[in-house]
CSV table of N, CA, C and O in Angstrom, one decimal:
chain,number,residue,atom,x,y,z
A,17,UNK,N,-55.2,38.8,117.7
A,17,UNK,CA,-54.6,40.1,117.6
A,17,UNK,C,-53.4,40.1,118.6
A,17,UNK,O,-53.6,39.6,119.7
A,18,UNK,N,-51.9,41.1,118.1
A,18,UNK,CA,-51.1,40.5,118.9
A,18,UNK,C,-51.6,41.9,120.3
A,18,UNK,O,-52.5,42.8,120.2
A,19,UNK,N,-50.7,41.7,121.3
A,19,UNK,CA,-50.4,43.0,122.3
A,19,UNK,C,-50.3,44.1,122.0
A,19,UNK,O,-50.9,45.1,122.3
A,20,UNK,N,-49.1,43.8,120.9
A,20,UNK,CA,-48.8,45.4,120.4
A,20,UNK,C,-49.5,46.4,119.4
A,20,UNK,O,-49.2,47.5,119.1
A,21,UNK,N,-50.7,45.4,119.1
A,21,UNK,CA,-51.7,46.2,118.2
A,21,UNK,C,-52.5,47.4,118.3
A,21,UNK,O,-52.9,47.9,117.3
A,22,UNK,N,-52.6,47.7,119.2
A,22,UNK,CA,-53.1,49.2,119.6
A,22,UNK,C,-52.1,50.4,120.0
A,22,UNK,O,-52.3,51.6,120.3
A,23,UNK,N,-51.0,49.6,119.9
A,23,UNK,CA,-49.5,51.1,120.1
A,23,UNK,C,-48.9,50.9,118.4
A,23,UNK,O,-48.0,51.7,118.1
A,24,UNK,N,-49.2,49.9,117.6
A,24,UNK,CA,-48.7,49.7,116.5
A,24,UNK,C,-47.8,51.2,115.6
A,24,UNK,O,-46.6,51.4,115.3
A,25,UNK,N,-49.1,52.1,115.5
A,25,UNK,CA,-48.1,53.6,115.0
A,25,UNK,C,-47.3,53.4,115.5
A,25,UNK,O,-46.3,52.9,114.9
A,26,UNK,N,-47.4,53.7,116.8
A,26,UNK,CA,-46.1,54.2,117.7
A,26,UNK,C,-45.1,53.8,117.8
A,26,UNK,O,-44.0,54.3,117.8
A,27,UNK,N,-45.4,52.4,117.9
A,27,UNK,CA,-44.5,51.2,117.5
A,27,UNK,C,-43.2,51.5,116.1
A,27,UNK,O,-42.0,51.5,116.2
A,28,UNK,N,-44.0,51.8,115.1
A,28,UNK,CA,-43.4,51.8,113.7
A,28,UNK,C,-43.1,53.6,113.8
A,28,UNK,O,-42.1,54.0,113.3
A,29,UNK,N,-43.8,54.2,114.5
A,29,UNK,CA,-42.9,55.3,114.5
A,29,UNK,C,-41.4,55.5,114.7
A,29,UNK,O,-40.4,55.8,114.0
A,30,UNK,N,-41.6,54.8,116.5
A,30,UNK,CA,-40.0,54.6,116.9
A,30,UNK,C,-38.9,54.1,116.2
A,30,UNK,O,-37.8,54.7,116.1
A,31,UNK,N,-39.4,52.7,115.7
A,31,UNK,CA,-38.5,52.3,115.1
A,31,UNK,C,-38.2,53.1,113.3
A,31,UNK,O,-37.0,52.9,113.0
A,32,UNK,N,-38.6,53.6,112.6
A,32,UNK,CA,-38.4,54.4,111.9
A,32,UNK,C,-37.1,55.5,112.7
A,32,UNK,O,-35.9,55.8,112.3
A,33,UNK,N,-37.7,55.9,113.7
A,33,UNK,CA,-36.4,56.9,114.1
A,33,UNK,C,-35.3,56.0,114.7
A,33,UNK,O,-34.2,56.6,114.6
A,34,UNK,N,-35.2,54.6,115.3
A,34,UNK,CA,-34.5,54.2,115.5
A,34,UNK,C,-33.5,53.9,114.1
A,34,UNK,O,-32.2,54.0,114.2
A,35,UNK,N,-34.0,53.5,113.0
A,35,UNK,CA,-33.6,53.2,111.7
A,35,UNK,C,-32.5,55.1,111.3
A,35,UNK,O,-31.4,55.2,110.7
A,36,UNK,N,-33.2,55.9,111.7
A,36,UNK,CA,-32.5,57.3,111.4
A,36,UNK,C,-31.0,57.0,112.3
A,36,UNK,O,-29.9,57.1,111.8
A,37,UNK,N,-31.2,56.7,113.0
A,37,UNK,CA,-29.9,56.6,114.0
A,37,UNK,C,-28.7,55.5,113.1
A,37,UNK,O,-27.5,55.6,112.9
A,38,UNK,N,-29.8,54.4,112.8
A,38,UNK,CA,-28.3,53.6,112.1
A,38,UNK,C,-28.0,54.4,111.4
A,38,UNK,O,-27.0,55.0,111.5
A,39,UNK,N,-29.1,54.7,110.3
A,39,UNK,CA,-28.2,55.2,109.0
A,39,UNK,C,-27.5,56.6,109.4
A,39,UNK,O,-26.8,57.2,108.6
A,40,UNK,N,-27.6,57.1,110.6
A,40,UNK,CA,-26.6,58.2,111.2
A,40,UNK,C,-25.7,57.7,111.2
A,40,UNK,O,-25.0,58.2,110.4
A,41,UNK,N,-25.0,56.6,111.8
A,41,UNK,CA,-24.0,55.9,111.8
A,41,UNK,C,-23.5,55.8,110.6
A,41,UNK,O,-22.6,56.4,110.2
A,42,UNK,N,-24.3,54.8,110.0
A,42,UNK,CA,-23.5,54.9,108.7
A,42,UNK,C,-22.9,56.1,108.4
A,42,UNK,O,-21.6,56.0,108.4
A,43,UNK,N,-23.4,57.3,108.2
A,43,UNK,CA,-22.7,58.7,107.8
A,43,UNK,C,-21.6,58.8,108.0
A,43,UNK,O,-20.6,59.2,107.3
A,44,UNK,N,-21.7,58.3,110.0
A,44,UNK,CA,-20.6,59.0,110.4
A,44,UNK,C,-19.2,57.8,109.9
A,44,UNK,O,-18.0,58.2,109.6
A,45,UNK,N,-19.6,56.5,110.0
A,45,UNK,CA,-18.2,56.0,109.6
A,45,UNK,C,-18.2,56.5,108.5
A,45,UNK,O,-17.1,57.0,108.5
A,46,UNK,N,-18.8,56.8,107.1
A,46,UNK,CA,-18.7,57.2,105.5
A,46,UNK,C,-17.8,58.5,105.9
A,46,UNK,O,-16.8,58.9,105.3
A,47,UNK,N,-18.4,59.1,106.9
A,47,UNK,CA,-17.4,60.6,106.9
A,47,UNK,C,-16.0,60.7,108.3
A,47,UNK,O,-15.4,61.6,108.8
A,48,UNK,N,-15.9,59.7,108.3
A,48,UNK,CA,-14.4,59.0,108.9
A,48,UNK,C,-14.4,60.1,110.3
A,48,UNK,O,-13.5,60.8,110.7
A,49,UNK,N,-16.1,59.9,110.9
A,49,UNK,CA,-16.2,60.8,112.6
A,49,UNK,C,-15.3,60.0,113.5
A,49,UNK,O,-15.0,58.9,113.4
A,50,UNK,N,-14.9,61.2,114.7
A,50,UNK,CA,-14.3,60.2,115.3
A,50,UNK,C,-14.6,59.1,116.0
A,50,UNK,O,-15.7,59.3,116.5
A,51,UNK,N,-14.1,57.9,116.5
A,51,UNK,CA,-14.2,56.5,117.2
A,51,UNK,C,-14.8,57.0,118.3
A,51,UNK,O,-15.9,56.7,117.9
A,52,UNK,N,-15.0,57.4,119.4
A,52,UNK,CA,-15.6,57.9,119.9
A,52,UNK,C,-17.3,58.7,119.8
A,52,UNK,O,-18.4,58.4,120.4
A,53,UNK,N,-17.0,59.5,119.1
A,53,UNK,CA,-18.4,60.1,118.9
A,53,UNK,C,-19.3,58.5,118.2
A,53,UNK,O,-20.4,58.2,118.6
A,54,UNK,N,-18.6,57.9,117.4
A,54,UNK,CA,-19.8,56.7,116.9
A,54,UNK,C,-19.7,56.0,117.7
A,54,UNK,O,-20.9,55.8,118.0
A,55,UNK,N,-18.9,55.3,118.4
A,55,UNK,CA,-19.6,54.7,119.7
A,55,UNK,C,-20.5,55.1,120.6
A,55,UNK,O,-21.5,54.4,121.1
A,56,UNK,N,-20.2,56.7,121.0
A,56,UNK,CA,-22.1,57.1,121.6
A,56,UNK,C,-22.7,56.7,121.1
A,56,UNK,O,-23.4,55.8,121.6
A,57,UNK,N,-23.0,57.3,119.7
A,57,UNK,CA,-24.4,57.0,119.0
A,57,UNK,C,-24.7,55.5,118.8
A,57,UNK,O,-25.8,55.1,118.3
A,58,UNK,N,-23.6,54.4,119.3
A,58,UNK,CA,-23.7,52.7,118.7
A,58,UNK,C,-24.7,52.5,120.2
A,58,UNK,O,-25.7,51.8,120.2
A,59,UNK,N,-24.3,53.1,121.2
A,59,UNK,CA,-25.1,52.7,122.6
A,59,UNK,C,-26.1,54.1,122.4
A,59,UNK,O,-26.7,53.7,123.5
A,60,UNK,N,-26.7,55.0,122.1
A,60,UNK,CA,-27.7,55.6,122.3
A,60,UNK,C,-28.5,55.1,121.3
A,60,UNK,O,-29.7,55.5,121.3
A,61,UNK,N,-28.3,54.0,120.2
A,61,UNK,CA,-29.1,53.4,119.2
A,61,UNK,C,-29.3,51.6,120.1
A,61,UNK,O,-30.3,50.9,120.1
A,62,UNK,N,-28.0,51.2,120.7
A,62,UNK,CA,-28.7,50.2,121.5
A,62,UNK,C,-29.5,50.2,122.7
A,62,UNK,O,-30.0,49.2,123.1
A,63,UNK,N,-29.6,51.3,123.3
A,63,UNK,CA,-30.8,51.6,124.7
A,63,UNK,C,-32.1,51.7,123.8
A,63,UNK,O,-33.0,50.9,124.1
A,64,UNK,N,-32.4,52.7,122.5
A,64,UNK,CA,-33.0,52.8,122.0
A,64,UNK,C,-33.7,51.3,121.9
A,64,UNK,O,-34.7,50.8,122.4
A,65,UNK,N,-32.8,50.9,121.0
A,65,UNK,CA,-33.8,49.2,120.9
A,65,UNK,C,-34.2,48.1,122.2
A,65,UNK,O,-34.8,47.1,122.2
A,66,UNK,N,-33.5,48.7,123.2
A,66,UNK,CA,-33.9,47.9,124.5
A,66,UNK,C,-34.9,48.2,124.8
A,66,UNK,O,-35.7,47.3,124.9
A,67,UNK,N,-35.2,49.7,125.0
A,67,UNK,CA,-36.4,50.3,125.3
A,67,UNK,C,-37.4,49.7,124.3
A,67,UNK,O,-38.5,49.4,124.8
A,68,UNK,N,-37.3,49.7,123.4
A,68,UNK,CA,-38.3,49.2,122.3
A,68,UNK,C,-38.8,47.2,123.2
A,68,UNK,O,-39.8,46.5,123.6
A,69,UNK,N,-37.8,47.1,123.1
A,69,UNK,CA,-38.0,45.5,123.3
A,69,UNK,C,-38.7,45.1,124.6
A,69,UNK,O,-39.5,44.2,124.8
A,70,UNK,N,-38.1,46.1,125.7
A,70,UNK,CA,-39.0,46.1,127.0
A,70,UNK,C,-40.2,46.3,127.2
A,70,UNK,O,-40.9,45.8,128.0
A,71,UNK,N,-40.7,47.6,125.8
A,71,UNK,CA,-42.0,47.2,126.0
A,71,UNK,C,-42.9,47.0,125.5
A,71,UNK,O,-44.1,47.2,125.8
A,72,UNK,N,-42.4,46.3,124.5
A,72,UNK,CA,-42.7,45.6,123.4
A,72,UNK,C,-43.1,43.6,124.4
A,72,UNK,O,-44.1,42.9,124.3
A,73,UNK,N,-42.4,43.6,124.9
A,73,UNK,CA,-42.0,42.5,126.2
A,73,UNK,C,-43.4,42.6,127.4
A,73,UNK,O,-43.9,41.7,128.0
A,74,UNK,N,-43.6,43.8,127.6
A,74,UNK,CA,-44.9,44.4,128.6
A,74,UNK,C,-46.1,43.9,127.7
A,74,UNK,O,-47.0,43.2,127.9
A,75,UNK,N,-45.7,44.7,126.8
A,75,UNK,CA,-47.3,44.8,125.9
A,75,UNK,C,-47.6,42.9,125.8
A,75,UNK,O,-48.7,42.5,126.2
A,76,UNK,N,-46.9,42.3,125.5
A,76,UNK,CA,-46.9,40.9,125.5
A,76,UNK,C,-47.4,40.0,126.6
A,76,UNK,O,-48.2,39.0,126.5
A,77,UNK,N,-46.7,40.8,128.0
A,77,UNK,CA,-47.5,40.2,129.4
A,77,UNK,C,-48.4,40.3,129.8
A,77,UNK,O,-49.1,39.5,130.2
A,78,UNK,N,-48.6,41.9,129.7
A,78,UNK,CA,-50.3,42.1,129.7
A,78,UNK,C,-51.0,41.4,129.1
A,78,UNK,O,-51.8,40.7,129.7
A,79,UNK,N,-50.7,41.4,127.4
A,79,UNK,CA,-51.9,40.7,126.8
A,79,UNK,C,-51.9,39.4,126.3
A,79,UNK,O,-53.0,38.8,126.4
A,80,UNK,N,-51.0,38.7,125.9
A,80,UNK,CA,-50.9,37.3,125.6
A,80,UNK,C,-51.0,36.3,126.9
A,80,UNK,O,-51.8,35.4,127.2
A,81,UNK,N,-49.9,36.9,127.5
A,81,UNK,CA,-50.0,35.9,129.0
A,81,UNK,C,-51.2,36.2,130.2
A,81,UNK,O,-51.4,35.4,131.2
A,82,UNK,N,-51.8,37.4,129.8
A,82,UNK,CA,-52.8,37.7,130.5
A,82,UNK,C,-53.4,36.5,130.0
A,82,UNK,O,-53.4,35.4,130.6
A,83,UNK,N,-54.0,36.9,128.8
A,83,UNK,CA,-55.2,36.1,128.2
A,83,UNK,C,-55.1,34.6,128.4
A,83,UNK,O,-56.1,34.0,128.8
A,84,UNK,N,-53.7,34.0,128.1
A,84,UNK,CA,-53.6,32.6,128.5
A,84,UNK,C,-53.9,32.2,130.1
A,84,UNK,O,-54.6,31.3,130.3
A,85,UNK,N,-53.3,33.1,131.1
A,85,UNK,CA,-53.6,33.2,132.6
A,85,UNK,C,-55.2,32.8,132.6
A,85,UNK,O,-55.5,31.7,133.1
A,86,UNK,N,-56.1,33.6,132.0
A,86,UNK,CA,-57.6,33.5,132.0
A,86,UNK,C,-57.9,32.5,131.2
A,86,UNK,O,-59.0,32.1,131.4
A,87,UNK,N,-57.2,31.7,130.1
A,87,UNK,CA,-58.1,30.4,129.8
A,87,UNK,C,-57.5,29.4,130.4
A,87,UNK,O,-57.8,28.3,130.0
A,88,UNK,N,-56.5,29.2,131.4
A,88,UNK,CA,-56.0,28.4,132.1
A,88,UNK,C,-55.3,27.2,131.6
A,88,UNK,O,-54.8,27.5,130.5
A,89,UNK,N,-55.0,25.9,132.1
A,89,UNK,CA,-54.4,25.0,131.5
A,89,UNK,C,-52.9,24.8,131.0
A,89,UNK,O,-52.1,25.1,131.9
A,90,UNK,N,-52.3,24.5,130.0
A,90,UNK,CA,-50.9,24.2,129.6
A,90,UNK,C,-50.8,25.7,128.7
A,90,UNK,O,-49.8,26.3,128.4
A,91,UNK,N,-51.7,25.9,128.4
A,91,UNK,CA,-51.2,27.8,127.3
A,91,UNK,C,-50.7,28.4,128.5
A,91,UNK,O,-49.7,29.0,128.1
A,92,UNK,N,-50.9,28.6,129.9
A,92,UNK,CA,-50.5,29.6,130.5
A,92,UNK,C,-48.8,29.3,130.8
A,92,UNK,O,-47.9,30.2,130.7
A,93,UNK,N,-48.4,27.9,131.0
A,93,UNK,CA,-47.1,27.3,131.4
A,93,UNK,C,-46.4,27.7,130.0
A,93,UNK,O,-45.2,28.0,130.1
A,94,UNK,N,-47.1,27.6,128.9
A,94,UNK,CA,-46.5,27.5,127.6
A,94,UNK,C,-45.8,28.9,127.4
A,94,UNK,O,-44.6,29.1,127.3
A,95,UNK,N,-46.6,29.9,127.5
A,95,UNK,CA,-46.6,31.8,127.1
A,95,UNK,C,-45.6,32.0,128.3
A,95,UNK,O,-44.8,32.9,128.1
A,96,UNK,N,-45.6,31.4,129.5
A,96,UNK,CA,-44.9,32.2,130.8
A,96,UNK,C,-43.4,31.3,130.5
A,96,UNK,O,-42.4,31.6,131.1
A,97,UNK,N,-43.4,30.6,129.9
A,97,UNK,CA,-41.6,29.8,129.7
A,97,UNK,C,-41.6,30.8,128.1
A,97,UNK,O,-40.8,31.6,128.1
A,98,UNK,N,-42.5,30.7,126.9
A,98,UNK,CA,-41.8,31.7,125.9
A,98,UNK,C,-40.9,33.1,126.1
A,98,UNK,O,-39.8,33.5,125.7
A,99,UNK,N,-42.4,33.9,127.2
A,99,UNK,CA,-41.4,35.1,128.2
A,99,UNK,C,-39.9,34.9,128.2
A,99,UNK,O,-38.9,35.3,127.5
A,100,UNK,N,-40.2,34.0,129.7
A,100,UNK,CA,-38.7,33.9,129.9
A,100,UNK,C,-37.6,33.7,129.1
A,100,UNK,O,-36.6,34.4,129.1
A,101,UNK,N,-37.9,32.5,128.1
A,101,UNK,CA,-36.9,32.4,127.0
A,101,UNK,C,-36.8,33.8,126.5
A,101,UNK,O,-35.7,34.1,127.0
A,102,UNK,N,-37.2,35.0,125.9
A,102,UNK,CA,-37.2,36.2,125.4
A,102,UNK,C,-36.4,36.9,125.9
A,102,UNK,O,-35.6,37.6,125.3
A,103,UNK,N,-36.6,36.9,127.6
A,103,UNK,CA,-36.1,38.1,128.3
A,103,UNK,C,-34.5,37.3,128.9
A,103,UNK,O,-33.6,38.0,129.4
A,104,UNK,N,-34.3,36.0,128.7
A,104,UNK,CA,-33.1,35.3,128.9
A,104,UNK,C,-32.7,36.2,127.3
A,104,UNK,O,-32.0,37.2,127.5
A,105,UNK,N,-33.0,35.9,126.0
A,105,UNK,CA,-32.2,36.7,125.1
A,105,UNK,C,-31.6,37.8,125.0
A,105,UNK,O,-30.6,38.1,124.4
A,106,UNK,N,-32.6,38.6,125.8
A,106,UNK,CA,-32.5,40.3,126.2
A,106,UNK,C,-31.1,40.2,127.0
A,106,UNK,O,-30.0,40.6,126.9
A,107,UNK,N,-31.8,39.6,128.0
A,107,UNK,CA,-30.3,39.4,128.8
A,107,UNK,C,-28.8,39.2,128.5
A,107,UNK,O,-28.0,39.7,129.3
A,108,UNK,N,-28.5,38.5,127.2
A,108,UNK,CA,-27.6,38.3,126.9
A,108,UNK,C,-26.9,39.2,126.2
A,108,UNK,O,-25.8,39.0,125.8
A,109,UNK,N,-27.5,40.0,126.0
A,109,UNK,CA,-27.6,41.2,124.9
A,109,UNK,C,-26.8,42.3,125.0
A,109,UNK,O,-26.9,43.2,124.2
């Protein structure tokens, strides 16, 4: 079972409203808003997905890399470099 299995709704809730926000966008270029106003909403829909990803990123440390931490061996080296590779992508973001 992954981390994020027990916030899962909540999970698919967000992102459902996050999904409202693109297709707001879409609207507003379809209705020729101005360049400005859709750039807010381009960065109030990308924090949106950071925030999603950050704890989405938590839920993961807690429970994957917890769990590997407790059976010890090469899974824990393995899950604590996947992390980082992750949050290096975030980064570049």
């Amino acid at each position: 079972m992954h981390g994020y299995h027990k916030q899962k709704d909540e999970h698919l809730k967000r992102l459902r409203r996050i999904e409202g926000q693109i297709r707001g966008l879409q609207r507003m270029v379809d209705e020729d808003t101005y360049c400005i106003d859709i750039l807010t909403q381009v960065s109030a829909s990308t924090k949106a997905l950071q925030s999603f990803a950050l704890q989405l990123l938590e839920e993961h440390l807690r429970h994957c890399v917890a769990d590997a931490a407790l059976k010890g061996g090469d899974e824990i080296d393995a899950k604590v470099e996947e992390a980082t590779k992750a949050i290096a992508r975030m980064m570049r973001t």
